[in-house]
PDB file of N, CA and C in Angstrom:
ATOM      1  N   UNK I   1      16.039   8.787 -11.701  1.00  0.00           N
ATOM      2  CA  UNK I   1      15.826   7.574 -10.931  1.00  0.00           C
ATOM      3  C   UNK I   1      14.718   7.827  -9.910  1.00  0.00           C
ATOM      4  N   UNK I   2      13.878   6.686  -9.606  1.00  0.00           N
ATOM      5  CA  UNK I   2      12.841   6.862  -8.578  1.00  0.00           C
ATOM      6  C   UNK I   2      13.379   6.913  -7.435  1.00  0.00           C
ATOM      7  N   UNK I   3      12.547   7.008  -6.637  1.00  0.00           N
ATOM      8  CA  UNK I   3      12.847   7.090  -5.029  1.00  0.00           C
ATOM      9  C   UNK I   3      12.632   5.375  -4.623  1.00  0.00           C
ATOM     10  N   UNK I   4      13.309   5.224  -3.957  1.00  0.00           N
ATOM     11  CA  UNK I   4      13.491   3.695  -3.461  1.00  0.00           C
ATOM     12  C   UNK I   4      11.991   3.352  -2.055  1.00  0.00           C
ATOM     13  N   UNK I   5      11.549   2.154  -2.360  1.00  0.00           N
ATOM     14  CA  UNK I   5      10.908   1.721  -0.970  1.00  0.00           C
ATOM     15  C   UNK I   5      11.458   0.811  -0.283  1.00  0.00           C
ATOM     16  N   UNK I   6      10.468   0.776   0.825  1.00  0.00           N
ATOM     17  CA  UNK I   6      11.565  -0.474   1.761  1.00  0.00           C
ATOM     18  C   UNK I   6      11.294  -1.843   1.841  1.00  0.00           C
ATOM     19  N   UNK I   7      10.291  -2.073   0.234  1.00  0.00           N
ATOM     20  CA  UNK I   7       9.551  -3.627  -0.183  1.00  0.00           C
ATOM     21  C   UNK I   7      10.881  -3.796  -1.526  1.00  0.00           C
ATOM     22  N   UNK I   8      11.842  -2.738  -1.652  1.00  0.00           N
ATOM     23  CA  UNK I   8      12.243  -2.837  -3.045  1.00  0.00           C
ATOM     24  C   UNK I   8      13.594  -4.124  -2.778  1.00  0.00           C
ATOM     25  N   UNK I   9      13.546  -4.563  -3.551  1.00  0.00           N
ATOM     26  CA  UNK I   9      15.012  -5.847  -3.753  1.00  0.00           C
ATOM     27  C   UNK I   9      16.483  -4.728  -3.479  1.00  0.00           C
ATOM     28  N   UNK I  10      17.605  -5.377  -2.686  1.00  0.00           N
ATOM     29  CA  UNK I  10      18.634  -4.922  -2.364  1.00  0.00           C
ATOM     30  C   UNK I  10      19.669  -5.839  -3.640  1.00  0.00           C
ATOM     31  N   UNK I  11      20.857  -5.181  -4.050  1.00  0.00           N
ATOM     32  CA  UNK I  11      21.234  -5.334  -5.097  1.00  0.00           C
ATOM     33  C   UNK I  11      21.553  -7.257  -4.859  1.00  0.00           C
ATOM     34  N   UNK I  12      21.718  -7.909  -3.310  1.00  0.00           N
ATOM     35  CA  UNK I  12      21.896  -9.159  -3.486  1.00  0.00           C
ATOM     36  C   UNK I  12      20.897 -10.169  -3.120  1.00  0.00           C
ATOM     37  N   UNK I  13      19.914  -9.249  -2.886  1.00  0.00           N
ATOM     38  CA  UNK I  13      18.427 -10.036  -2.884  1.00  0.00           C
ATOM     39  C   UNK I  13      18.478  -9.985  -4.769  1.00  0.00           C
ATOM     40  N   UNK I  14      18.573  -9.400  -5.674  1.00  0.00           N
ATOM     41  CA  UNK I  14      18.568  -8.902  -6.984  1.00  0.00           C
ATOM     42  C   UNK I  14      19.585 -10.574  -7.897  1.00  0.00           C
ATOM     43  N   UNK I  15      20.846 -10.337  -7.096  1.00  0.00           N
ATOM     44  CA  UNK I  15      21.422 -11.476  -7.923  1.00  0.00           C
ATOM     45  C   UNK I  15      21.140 -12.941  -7.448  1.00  0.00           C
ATOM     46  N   UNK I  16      20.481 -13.267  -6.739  1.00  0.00           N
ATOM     47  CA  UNK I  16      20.147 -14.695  -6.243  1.00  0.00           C
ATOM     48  C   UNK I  16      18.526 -14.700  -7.085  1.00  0.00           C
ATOM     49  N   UNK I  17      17.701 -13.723  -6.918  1.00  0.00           N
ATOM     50  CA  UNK I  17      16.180 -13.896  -7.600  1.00  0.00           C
ATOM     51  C   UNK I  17      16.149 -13.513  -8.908  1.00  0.00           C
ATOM     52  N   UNK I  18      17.448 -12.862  -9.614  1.00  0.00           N
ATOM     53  CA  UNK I  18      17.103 -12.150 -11.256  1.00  0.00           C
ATOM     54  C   UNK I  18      17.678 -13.389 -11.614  1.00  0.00           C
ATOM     55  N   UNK I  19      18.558 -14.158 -11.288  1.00  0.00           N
ATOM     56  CA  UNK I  19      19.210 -15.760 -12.251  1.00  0.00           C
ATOM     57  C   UNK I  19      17.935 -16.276 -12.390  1.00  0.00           C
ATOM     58  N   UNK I  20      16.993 -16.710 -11.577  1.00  0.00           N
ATOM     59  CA  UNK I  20      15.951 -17.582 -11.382  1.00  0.00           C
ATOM     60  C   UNK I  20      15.084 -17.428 -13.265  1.00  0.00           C
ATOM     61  N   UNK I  21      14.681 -16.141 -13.167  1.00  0.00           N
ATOM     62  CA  UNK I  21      13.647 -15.322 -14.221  1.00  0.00           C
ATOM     63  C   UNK I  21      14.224 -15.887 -15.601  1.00  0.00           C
ATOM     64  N   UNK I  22      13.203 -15.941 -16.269  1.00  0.00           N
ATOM     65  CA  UNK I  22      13.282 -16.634 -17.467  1.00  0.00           C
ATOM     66  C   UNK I  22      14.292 -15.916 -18.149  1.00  0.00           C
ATOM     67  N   UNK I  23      14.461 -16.198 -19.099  1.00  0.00           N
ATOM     68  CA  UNK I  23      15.001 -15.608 -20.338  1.00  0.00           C
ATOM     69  C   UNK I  23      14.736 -15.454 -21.833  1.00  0.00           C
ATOM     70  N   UNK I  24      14.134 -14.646 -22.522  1.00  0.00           N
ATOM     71  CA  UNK I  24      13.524 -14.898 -23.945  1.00  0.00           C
ATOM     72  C   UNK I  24      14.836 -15.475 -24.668  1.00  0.00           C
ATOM     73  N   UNK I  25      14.079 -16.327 -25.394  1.00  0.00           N
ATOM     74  CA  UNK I  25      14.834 -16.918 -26.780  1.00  0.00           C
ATOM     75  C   UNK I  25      15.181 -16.049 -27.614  1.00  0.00           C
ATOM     76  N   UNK I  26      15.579 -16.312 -28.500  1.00  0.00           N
ATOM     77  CA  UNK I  26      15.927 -15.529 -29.380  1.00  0.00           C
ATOM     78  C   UNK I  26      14.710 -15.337 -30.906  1.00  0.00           C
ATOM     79  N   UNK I  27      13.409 -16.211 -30.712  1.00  0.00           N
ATOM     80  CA  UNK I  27      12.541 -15.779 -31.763  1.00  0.00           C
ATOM     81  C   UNK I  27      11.117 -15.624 -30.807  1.00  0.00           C
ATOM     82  N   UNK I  28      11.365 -14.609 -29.615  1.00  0.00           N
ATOM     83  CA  UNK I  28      10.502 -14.074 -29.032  1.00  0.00           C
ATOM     84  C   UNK I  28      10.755 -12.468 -28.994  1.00  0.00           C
ATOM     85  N   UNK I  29       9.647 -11.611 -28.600  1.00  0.00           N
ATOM     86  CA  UNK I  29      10.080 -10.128 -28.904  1.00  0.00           C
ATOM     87  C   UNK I  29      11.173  -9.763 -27.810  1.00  0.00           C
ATOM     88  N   UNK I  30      11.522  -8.931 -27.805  1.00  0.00           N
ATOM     89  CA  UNK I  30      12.470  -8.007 -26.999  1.00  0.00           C
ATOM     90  C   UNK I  30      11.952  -7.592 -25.649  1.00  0.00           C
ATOM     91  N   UNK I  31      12.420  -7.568 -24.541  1.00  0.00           N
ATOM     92  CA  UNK I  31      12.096  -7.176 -23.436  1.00  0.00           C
ATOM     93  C   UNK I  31      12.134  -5.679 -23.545  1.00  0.00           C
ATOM     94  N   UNK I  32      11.118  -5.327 -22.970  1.00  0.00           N
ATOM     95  CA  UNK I  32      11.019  -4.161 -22.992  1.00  0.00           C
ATOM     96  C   UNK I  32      10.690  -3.025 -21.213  1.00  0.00           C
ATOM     97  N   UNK I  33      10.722  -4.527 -20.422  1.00  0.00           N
ATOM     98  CA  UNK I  33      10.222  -4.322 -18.995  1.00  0.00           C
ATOM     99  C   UNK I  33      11.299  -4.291 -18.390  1.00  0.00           C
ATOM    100  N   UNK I  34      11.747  -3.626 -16.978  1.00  0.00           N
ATOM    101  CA  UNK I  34      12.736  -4.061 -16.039  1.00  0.00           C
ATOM    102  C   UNK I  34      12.125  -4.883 -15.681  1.00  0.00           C
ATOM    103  N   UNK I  35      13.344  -6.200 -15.462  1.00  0.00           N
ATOM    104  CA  UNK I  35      12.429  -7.117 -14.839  1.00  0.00           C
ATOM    105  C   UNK I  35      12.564  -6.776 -12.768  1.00  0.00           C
ATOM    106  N   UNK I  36      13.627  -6.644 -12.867  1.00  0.00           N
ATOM    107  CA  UNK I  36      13.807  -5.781 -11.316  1.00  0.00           C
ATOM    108  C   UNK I  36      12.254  -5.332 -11.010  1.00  0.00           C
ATOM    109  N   UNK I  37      12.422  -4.126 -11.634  1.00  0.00           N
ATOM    110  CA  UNK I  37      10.879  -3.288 -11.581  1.00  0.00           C
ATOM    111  C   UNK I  37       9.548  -3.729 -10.772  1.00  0.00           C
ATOM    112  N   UNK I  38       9.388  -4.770 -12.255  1.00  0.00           N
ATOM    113  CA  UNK I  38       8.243  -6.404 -11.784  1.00  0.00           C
ATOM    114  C   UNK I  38       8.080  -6.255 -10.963  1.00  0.00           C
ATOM    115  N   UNK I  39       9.749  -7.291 -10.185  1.00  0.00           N
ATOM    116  CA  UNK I  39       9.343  -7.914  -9.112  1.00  0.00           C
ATOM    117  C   UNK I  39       9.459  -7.163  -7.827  1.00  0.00           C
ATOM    118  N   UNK I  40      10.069  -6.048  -7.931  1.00  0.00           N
ATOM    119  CA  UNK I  40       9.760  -4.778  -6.675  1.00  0.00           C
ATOM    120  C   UNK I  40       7.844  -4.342  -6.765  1.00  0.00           C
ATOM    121  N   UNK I  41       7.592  -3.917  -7.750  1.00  0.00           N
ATOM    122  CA  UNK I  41       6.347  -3.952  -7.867  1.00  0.00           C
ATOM    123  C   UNK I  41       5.469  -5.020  -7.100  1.00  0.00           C
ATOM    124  N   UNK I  42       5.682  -5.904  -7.412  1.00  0.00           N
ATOM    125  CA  UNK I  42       5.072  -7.475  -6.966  1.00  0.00           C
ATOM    126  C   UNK I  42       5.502  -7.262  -5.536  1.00  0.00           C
ATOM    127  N   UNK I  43       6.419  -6.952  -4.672  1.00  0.00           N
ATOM    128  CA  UNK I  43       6.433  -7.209  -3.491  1.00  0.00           C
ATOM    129  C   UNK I  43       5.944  -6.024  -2.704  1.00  0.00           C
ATOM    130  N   UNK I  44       5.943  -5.317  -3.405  1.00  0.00           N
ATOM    131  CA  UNK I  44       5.430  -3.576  -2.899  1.00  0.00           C
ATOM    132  C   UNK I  44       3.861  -4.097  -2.538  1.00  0.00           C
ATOM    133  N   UNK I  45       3.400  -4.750  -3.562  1.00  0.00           N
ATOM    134  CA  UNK I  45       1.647  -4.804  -3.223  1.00  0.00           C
ATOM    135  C   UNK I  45       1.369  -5.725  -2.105  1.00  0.00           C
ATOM    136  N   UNK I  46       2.412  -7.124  -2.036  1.00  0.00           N
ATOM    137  CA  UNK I  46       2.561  -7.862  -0.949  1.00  0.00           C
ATOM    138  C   UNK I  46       2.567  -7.096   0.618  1.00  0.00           C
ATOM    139  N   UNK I  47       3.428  -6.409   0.548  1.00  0.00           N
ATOM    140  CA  UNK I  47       3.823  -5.687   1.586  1.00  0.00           C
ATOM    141  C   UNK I  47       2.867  -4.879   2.067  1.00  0.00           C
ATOM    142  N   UNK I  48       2.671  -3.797   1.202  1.00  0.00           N
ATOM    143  CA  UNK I  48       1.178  -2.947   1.446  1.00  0.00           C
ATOM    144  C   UNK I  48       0.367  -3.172   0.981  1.00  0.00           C
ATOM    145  N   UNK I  49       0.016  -3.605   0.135  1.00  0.00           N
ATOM    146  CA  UNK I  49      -1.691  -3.231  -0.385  1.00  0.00           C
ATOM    147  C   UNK I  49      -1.773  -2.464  -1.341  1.00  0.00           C
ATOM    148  N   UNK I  50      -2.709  -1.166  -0.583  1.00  0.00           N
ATOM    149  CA  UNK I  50      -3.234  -0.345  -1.324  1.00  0.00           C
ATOM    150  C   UNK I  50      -3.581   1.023  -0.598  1.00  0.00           C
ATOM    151  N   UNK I  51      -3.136   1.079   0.463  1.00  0.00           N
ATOM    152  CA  UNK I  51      -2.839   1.530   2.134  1.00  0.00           C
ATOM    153  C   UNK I  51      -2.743   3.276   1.365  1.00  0.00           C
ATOM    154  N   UNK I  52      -3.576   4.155   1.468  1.00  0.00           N
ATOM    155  CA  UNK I  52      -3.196   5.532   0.650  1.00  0.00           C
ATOM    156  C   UNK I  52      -2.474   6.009   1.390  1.00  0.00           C
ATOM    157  N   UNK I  53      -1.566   5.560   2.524  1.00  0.00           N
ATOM    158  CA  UNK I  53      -0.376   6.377   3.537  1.00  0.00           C
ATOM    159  C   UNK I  53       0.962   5.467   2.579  1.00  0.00           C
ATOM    160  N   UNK I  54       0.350   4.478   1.831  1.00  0.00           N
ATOM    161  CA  UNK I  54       2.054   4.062   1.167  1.00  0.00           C
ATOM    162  C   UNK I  54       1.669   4.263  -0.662  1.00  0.00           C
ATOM    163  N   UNK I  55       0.844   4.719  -1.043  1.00  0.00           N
ATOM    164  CA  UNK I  55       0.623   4.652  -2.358  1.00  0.00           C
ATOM    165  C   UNK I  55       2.277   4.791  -2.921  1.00  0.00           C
ATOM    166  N   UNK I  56       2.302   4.442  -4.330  1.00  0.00           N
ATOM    167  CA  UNK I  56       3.896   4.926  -5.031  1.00  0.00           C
ATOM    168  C   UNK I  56       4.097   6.320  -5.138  1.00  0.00           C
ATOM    169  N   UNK I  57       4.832   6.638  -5.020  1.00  0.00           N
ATOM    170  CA  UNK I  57       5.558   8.007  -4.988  1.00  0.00           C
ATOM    171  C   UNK I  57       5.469   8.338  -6.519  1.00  0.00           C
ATOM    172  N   UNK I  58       5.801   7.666  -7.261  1.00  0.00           N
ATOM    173  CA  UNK I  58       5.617   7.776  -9.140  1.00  0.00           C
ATOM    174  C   UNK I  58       4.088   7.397  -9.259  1.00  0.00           C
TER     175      UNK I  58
END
């Protein structure tokens, strides 16, 4: 498991914003992404940038 940041979703920030997210049908491919991931990703860059004192740890 990665190391956690402090832009990352808390497990009930997680169940109010993961209902929202689409859902593939059933004659679309397979998810293959966390969608969690995404949207920690997505708020990580919000938050910082690109700041080389917060780069990702991974």
């Amino acid at each position: 498991m990665r190391q956690s940041y402090d832009s990352d979703l808390t497990d009930q920030e997680w169940e109010i914003i993961g209902g929202m997210l689409l859902t593939p049908s059933k004659l679309d491919r397979p998810v293959i992404v966390d969608k969690r991931e995404v949207v920690n990703g997505i708020f990580y860059i919000f938050k910082n940038g690109c700041t080389w004192k917060n780069l990702p740890h991974d």
